[in-house]
Coordinates of C-alpha atoms in Angstrom, one line a residue:
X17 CA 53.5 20.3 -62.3
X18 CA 57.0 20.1 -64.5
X19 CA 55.8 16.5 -66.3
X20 CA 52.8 15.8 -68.6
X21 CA 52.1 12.8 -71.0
X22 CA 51.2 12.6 -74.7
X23 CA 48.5 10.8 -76.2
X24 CA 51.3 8.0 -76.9
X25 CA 51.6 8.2 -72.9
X26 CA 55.3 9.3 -73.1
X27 CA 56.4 11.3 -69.9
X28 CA 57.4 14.9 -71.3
X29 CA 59.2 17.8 -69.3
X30 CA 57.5 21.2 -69.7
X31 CA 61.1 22.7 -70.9
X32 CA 60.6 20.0 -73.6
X33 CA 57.1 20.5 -74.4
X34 CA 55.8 21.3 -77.8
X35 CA 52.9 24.1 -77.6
X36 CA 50.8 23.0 -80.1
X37 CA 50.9 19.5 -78.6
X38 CA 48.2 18.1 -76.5
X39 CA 49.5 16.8 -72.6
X40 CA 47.3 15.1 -70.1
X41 CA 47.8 15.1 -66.4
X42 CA 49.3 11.3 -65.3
X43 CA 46.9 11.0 -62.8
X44 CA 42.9 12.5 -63.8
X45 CA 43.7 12.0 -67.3
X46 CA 42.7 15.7 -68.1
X47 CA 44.2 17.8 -70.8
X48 CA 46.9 20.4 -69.3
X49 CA 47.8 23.4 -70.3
X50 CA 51.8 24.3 -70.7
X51 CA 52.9 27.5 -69.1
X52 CA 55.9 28.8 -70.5
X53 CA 57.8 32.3 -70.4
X54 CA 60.8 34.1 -69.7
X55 CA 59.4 35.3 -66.2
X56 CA 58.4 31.7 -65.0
X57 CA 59.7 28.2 -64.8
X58 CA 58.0 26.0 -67.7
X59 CA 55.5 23.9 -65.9
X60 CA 51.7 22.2 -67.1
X61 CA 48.4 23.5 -65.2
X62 CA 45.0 22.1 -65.0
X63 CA 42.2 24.4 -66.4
X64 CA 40.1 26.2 -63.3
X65 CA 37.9 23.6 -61.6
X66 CA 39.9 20.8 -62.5
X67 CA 38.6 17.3 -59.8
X68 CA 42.1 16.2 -60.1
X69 CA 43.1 15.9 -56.4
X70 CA 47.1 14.8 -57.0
X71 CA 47.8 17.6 -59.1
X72 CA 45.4 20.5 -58.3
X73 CA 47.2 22.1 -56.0
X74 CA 48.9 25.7 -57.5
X75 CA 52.4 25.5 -57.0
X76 CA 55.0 28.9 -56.4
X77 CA 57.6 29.6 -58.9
X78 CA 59.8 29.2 -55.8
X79 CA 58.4 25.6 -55.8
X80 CA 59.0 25.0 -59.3
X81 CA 62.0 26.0 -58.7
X82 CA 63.5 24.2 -56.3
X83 CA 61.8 20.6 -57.6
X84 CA 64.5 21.6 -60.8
X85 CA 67.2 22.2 -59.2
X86 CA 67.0 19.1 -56.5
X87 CA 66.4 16.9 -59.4
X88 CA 69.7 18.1 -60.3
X89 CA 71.7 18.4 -57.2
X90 CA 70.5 14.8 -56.6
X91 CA 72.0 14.0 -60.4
X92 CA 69.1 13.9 -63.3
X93 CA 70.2 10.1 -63.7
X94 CA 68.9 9.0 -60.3
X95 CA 65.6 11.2 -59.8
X96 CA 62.8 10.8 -61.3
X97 CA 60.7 14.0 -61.7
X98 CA 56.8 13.5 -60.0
X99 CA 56.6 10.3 -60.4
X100 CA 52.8 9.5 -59.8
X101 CA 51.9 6.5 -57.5
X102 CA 48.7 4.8 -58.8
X103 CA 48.5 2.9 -55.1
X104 CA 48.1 5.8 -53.1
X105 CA 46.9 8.5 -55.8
X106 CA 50.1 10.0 -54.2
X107 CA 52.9 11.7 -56.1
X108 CA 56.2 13.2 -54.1
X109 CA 58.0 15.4 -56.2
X110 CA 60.8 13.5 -56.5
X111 CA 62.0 9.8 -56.1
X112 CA 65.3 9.3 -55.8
X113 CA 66.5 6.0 -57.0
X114 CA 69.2 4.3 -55.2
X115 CA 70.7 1.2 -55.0
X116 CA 69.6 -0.4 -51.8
X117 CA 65.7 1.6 -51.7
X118 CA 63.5 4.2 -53.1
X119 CA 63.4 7.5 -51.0
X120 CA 60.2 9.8 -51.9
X121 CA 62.0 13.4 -51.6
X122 CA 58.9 16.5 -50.4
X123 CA 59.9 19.6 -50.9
X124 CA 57.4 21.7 -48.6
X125 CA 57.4 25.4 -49.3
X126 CA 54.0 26.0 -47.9
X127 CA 52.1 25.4 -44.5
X128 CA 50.5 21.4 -44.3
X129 CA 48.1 21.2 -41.9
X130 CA 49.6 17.9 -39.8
X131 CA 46.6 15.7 -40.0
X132 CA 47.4 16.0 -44.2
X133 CA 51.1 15.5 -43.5
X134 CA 50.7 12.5 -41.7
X135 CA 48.5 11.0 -44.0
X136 CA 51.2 11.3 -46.6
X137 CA 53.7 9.6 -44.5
X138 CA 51.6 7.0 -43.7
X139 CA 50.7 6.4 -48.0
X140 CA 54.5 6.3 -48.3
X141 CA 55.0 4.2 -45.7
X142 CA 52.5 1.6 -46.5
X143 CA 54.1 1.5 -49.6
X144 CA 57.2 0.6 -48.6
X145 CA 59.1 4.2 -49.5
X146 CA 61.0 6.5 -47.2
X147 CA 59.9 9.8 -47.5
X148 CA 62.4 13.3 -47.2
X149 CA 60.7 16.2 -46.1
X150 CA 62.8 19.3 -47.4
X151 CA 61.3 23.1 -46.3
X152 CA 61.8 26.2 -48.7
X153 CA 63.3 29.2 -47.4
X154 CA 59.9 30.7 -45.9
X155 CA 60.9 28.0 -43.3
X156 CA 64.5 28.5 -43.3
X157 CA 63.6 32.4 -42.5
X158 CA 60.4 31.4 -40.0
X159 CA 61.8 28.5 -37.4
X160 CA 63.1 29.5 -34.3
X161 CA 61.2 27.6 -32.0
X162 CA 60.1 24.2 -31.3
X163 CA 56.3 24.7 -31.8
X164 CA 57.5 26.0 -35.6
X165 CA 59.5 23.2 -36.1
X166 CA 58.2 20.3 -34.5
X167 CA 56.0 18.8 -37.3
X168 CA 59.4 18.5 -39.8
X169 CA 61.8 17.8 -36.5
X170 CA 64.0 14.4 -37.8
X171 CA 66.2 12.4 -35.8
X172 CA 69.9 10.4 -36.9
X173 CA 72.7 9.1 -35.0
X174 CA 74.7 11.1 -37.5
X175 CA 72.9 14.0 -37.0
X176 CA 70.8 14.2 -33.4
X177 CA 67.6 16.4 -34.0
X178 CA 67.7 18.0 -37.3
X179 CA 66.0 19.6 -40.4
X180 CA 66.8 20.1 -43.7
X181 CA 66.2 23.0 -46.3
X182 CA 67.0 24.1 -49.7
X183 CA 67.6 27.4 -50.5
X184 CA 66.8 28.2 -54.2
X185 CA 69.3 31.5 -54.9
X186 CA 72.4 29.9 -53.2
X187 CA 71.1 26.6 -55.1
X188 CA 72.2 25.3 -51.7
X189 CA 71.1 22.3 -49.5
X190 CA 71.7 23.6 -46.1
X191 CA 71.4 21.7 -42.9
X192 CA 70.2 22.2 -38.9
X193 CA 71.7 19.7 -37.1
X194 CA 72.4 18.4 -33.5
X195 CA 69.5 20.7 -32.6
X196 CA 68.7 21.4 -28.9
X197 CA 66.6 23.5 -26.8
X198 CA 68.1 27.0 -25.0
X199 CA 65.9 28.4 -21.8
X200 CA 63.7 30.5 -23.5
X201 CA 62.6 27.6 -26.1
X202 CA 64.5 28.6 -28.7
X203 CA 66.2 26.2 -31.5
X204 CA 70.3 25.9 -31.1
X205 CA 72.6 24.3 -33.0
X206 CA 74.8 24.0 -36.1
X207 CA 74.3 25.1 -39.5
X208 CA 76.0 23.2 -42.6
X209 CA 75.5 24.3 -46.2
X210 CA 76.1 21.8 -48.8
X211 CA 78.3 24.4 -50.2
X212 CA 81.2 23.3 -47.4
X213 CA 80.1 26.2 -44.4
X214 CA 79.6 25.2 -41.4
X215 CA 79.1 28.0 -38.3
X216 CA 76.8 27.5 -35.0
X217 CA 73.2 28.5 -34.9
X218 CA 73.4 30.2 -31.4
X219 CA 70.5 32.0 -29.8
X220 CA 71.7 35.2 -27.9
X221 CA 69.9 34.4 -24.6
X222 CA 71.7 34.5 -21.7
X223 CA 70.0 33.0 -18.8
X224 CA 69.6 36.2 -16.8
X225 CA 67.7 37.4 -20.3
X226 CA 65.7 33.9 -19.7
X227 CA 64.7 34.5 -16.2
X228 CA 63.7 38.1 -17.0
X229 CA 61.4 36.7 -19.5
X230 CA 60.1 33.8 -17.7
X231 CA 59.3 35.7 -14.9
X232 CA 57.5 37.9 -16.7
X233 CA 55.2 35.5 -18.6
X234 CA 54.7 34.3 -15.5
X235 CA 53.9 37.6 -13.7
X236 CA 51.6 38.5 -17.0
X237 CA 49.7 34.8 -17.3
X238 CA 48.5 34.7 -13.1
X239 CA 47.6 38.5 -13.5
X240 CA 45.2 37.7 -16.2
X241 CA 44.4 34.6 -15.3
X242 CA 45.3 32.6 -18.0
X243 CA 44.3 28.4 -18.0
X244 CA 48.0 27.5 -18.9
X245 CA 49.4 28.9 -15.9
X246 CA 46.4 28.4 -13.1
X247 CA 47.3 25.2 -13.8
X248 CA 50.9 25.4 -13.4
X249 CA 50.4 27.2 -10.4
X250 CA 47.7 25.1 -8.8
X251 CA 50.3 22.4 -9.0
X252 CA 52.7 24.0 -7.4
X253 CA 50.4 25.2 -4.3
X254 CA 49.6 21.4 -3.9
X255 CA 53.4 20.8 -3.5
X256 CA 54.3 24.0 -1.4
X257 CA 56.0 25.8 -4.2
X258 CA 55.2 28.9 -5.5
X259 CA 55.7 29.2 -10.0
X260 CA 56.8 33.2 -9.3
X261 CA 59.7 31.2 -7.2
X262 CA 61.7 29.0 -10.2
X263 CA 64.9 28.0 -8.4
X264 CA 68.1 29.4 -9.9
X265 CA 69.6 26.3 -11.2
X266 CA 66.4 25.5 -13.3
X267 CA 67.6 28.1 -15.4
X268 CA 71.1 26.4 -15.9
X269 CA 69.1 23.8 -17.6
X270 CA 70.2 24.4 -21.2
X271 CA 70.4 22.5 -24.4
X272 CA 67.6 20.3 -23.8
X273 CA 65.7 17.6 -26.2
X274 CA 62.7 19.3 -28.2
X275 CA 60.1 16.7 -26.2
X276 CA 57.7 19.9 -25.2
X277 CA 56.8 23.0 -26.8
X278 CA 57.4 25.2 -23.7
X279 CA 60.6 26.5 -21.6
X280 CA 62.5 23.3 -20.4
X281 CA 63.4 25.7 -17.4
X282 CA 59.4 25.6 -16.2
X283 CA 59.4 21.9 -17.2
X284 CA 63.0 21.5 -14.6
X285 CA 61.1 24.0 -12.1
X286 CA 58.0 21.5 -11.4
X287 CA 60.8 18.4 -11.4
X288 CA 62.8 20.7 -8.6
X289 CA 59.1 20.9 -6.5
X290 CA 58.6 17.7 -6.4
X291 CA 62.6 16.7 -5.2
X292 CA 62.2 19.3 -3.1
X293 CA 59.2 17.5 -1.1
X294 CA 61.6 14.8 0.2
X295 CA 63.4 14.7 3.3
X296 CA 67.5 15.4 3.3
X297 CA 69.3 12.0 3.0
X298 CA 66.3 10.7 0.8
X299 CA 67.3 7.9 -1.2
X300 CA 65.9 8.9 -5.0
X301 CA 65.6 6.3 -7.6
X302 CA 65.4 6.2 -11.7
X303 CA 61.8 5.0 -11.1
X304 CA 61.4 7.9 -8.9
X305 CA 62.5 10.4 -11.2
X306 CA 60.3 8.5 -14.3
X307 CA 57.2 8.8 -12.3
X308 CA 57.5 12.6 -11.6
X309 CA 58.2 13.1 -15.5
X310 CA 54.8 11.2 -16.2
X311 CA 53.2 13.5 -13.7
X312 CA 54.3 16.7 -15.2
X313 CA 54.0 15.7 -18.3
X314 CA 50.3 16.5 -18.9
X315 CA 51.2 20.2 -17.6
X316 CA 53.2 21.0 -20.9
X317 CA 52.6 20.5 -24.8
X318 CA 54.2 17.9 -26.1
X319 CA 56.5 18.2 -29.3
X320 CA 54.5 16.6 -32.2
X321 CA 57.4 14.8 -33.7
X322 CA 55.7 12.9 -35.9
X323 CA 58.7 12.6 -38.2
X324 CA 59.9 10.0 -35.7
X325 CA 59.4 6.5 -34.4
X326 CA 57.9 5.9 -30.6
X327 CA 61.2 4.5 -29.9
X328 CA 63.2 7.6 -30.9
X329 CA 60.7 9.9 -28.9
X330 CA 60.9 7.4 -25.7
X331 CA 64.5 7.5 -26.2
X332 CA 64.8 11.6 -26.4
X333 CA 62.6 11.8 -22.7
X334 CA 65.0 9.7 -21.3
X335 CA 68.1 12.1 -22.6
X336 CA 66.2 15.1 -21.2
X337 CA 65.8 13.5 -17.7
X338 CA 69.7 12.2 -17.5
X339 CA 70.8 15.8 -18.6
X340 CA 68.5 16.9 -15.5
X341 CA 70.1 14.6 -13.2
X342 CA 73.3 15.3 -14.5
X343 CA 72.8 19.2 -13.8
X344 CA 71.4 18.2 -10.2
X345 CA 74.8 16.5 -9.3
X346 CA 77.1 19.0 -10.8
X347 CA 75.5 21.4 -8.2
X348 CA 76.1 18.8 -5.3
X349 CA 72.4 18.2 -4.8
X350 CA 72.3 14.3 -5.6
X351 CA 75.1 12.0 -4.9
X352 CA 75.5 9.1 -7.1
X353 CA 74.9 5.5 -5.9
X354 CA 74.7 3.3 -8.7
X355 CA 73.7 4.3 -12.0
X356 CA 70.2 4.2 -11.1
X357 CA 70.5 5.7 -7.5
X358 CA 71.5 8.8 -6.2
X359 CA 70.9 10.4 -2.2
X360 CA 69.5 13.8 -1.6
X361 CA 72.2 15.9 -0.6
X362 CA 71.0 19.6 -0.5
X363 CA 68.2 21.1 -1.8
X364 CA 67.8 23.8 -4.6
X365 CA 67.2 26.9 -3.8

């Protein structure tokens, strides 16, 4: 931890600290020891076996690090450094202090387990703050799917689907924004550094590469007889499709919502079964299309966004069904009625 107190219970920075001063931890009350060198950022430790939960936790240099130099980029004036929360024997490692509200600011360079992350949310939340999850650079180097990023996946009006990192050599905030989903489940988007840069963050797979792949998991998961794609497959036999037989213009199904942790191109394949099993001329409604989403859905892992409200979740299902709809009249398959109407016009082949 970067802060201590004295015995006169004076907050103290460990670039400040005296060593032959005594410094207890803000929340056990124990006595810390201050580490300080020219190899390591100044910080205080517990002594081995310490009960303190809070602050027993060994933190990275990288870490350290980057708590400094967000307290600066943020401005020294506004932030305070660990501020400990008596409430929720909770302390982010930063609050910023603004005007309007509080925002706890987490700067996350390890792995969480989820059931721990939400119960930090929910401390913060029952306290009234806001709370800013910011990933190190492990997870800037690590993330390219949806199942690596869905437990820190944010969503703005400003921003769509993104997350946020700080990168401790450029001393640089950087950006994913306006993320969406490619065929093969991979994260696209745009990448903006607080430096001024902004470039795409493109994934190189074309859909022939997709359907190569696909295929082959598919071809690899029936051979040895894995549960994830029996089932798949046993839902396709009861609507006379076949899963080795994804029609083409699933795989044109690009730059989808993160709302499942597999290809959306599977996910559009069972949607096409399903259209396919009515009649030419059919008449197929929004509540039509809603109910086959709710039958699928339990075929596919969901996206734990649990950075999110319900609504924005609810909200992000019904994006990923319009841009289905939308791709299934741009191919002349359904002709728009009204806007919750279409008629079957051809079928996908």
């Amino acid at each position: 931890m970067l802060t201590a107190r004295t015995k006169q219970d004076v907050q103290v920075q460990a670039g400040d600290a005296q060593r032959k001063q005594a410094y207890f931890c803000p929340s056990c009350q124990e006595q810390v020891i201050l580490k300080r060198g020219t190899r390591m950022v100044a910080h205080f430790a517990h002594r081995p076996n310490s009960v303190c939960r809070p602050f027993s936790e060994s933190e990275s240099q990288a870490h350290l690090t980057g708590k400094w130099q967000l307290a600066d980029y943020f401005g020294s004036s506004h932030v305070e450094l660990e501020p400990y929360i008596q409430a929720l024997a909770q302390r982010p490692d930063l609050l910023l202090k603004r005007a309007d509200r509080n925002l706890a600011i987490e700067y996350q360079c390890s792995v969480i387990p989820v059931s721990r992350l939400q119960q930090r949310n929910l401390g913060y939340s029952q306290f009234g703050l806001e709370v800013l999850w910011i990933l190190g650079v492990d997870y800037l180097q690590k993330i390219k799917t949806v199942r690596q990023a869905e437990k820190w996946l944010q969503y703005s009006d400003k921003l769509g689907w993104y997350l946020i990192f700080w990168e401790t050599r450029q001393q640089s905030l950087i950006i994913w924004h306006h993320l969406t989903v490619d065929g093969a489940g991979q994260l696209q988007g745009w990448t903006k550094a607080s430096n001024g840069q902004q470039y795409a963050k493109t994934t190189l797979t074309t859909s022939h590469t997709v359907a190569q792949k696909l295929q082959r998991q598919v071809q690899m998961g029936l051979y040895y007889k894995l549960p994830k794609w029996l089932k798949l497959q046993q839902f396709c036999y009861e609507h006379h499709g076949l899963l080795q037989a994804i029609p083409a213009i699933c795989y044109q199904l690009t730059a989808t919502e993160p709302v499942i942790c597999d290809s959306p191109v599977i996910w559009a394949a069972l949607m096409t079964i399903l259209l396919r099993e009515r009649p030419m001329g059919s008449l197929i409604e929004q509540s039509d299309l809603e109910k086959w989403v709710a039958q699928i859905r339990p075929y596919f892992d969901e996206t734990q966004l649990i950075q999110c409200t319900v609504q924005q979740v609810v909200v992000s299902w019904e994006r990923q069904l319009q841009r289905y709809v939308t791709l299934l009249e741009h191919q002349g398959i359904l002709k728009m009625l009204d806007e919750k109407a279409w008629q079957l016009v051809a079928l996908p082949h």
